[in-house]
Amino acid sequence: MKKVLAMLVAITMIAAIMVGCGSSKDNQTAKTLQGTNETSGTSEKADDSASKEGNEDAGDTSGTVTVWYYWEAEKHQEALNKLIHKFNDSQSDITVEAKYVPFADFKKLLSIGASADALPDLVILDNPDHAAYASMGIFADITGRFDVSTYYEGPVNSCTLDGRLYGVPFGSNNLLLYYNEDMLKAANQEVPTTWDELIEVAKALTTDTVSGFAHSSLQNEEGTFNFLPWVWSTGASSYEINSEGGIKALTLIQKLVESGAMTKEAINWTQGDTMNQFISGNLAMMINGTWQVPTMRAEVPDLNWNVAPIPMDAIPTSGLGGENYAVIAGGNEDATIAFLKFATSKEQCLYMMNTMGFISSDSTIAVEQFKGDPVYEAFVEGMKYAYARGPLPEWPDVSDTISLAFNEVITGASTPEDAAAKAQATIDNILGQ
């Protein structure tokens, strides 16, 4: 069946590579395909606490399940490996294996894999990309085969196309303002809550060695994710860049850069790079996500930092991030779904979410996840005003257009007005308007 699927979508997929994947997270990882890590759940014995929870269906299925993922963080890879080992040791019919694919190559290899009949059985992918691949027929329709009735609506919507379910939310996250409490105190500054305050506080915190503020501004989805809360805070949508709000958001970035409060180097920084600048003392404030908390607590336990809502214009906003599981159509679907039921059971979900710094997309688990932890409770609160990108099959192209616009403003190649007009023309053409 994979061959049939490949013949139907190959041309469309190769076109998608050319127009939709050219600016994916090229700077996110230094690893290459030659350095790809492959892990197998059969290579290591799980600990004595290995659980059979959520694995009641495994006896009815068998075979090998291959998983592709793009997490570069060692902690994330270790968490997935441990989950796989637990599952493999909990039964004898299914063997799950995982393969690391760099983010910069992930969408390209997924597209090429369809035409070459070389797809895995399960992928873990960025949720804005889900609709595009579901519309091309790569993902299995699992409507009625997996219960998502207790999941948050936003993450489920990212897995849904035309009322059918084509995946399962892995976990959710959002963005907040991180700030160095000692630096703010030394500069006699308060945590900014508005755009004007952000500019003034960031300028006050900027020195010869410290940038007052930054967020990842790569010309790809990662940069778009960090930029869009500015647009949404004005009341404009992702598709209204050449509006009063869109131009206002681009102008904010221009003011931050021109004042010296935001370094232009942010166009080269992943979210991980931005975090590293923050924990090294080179950055006083940053926008970053839930998933950074475990790493920061482990690497700089003595750093005095906290989080707050992103400074707003008209309304509070955050970016809804996260990833989804997607079952490949024509693969070992039944065995894959059996693994998914194990992986999303309460015990295993809590382990993965807490280790990786995600918020469970299952609301019944999320309400228990972070009680008594004010930093994580702030991120859970942020879910109330976190906006999703898409879902839209053409979202990768829209995202590329938006990231190009704010990059041109940061580098001075375009004014906010010109960048907005250029972006809008492209977005309208993509949407057929």
mmCIF file of C-alpha atoms in Angstrom, residues 51-57 80 83-84 86-87 122-124 142 145-151 159 165 167-172 323-327 336-353 359-366 369:
data_model
loop_
_atom_site.group_PDB
_atom_site.id
_atom_site.type_symbol
_atom_site.label_atom_id
_atom_site.label_comp_id
_atom_site.label_asym_id
_atom_site.label_seq_id
_atom_site.Cartn_x
_atom_site.Cartn_y
_atom_site.Cartn_z
ATOM 1 C CA SER A 51 5.287 -0.692 33.213
ATOM 2 C CA LYS A 52 2.697 -2.587 31.237
ATOM 3 C CA GLU A 53 0.207 0.265 31.644
ATOM 4 C CA GLY A 54 -1.554 1.208 28.416
ATOM 5 C CA ASN A 55 -0.272 -1.872 26.583
ATOM 6 C CA GLU A 56 -3.350 -4.042 26.694
ATOM 7 C CA ASP A 57 -3.688 -4.115 22.887
ATOM 8 C CA LEU A 80 12.257 8.540 24.199
ATOM 9 C CA LEU A 83 9.994 4.870 26.897
ATOM 10 C CA ILE A 84 10.749 2.515 24.015
ATOM 11 C CA LYS A 86 9.864 -0.002 28.700
ATOM 12 C CA PHE A 87 7.392 -0.820 25.958
ATOM 13 C CA LEU A 122 5.379 6.604 13.179
ATOM 14 C CA VAL A 123 6.694 10.165 13.124
ATOM 15 C CA ILE A 124 6.881 12.807 15.827
ATOM 16 C CA ILE A 142 -7.203 6.947 12.978
ATOM 17 C CA ARG A 145 -9.100 4.052 16.701
ATOM 18 C CA PHE A 146 -7.713 6.394 19.375
ATOM 19 C CA ASP A 147 -9.650 8.316 22.014
ATOM 20 C CA VAL A 148 -8.762 12.024 22.251
ATOM 21 C CA SER A 149 -11.940 13.115 24.034
ATOM 22 C CA THR A 150 -10.019 14.341 27.104
ATOM 23 C CA TYR A 151 -7.377 16.270 25.118
ATOM 24 C CA CYS A 159 -4.153 16.680 14.112
ATOM 25 C CA LEU A 165 -8.239 12.478 13.047
ATOM 26 C CA GLY A 167 -2.656 11.895 14.613
ATOM 27 C CA VAL A 168 -2.373 12.188 18.390
ATOM 28 C CA PRO A 169 -0.947 15.210 20.223
ATOM 29 C CA PHE A 170 2.375 14.318 21.842
ATOM 30 C CA GLY A 171 2.639 17.288 24.167
ATOM 31 C CA SER A 172 2.081 21.032 24.215
ATOM 32 C CA GLU A 323 4.446 18.068 18.606
ATOM 33 C CA ASN A 324 2.199 15.300 17.390
ATOM 34 C CA TYR A 325 2.436 11.601 16.771
ATOM 35 C CA ALA A 326 1.360 10.614 13.259
ATOM 36 C CA VAL A 327 0.824 7.034 12.101
ATOM 37 C CA THR A 336 1.925 1.505 16.027
ATOM 38 C CA ILE A 337 -1.381 2.386 17.663
ATOM 39 C CA ALA A 338 -0.701 -0.191 20.382
ATOM 40 C CA PHE A 339 2.577 1.601 21.122
ATOM 41 C CA LEU A 340 0.790 4.970 21.112
ATOM 42 C CA LYS A 341 -1.695 3.780 23.711
ATOM 43 C CA PHE A 342 1.190 2.727 25.922
ATOM 44 C CA ALA A 343 3.134 5.945 25.340
ATOM 45 C CA THR A 344 0.151 8.181 26.131
ATOM 46 C CA SER A 345 -0.966 6.341 29.263
ATOM 47 C CA LYS A 346 -0.800 8.447 32.412
ATOM 48 C CA GLU A 347 2.418 7.044 33.873
ATOM 49 C CA GLN A 348 4.376 7.160 30.633
ATOM 50 C CA CYS A 349 2.953 10.527 29.574
ATOM 51 C CA LEU A 350 3.896 12.134 32.886
ATOM 52 C CA TYR A 351 7.418 10.769 32.582
ATOM 53 C CA MET A 352 7.878 12.132 29.059
ATOM 54 C CA MET A 353 6.258 15.498 29.754
ATOM 55 C CA ILE A 359 2.582 20.256 29.079
ATOM 56 C CA SER A 360 0.416 17.186 28.584
ATOM 57 C CA SER A 361 -2.122 17.647 25.801
ATOM 58 C CA ASP A 362 -4.454 15.402 27.793
ATOM 59 C CA SER A 363 -6.237 17.817 30.110
ATOM 60 C CA THR A 364 -6.889 15.142 32.736
ATOM 61 C CA ILE A 365 -3.138 14.624 33.088
ATOM 62 C CA ALA A 366 -2.122 18.281 32.727
ATOM 63 C CA GLN A 369 1.269 17.733 36.300
#
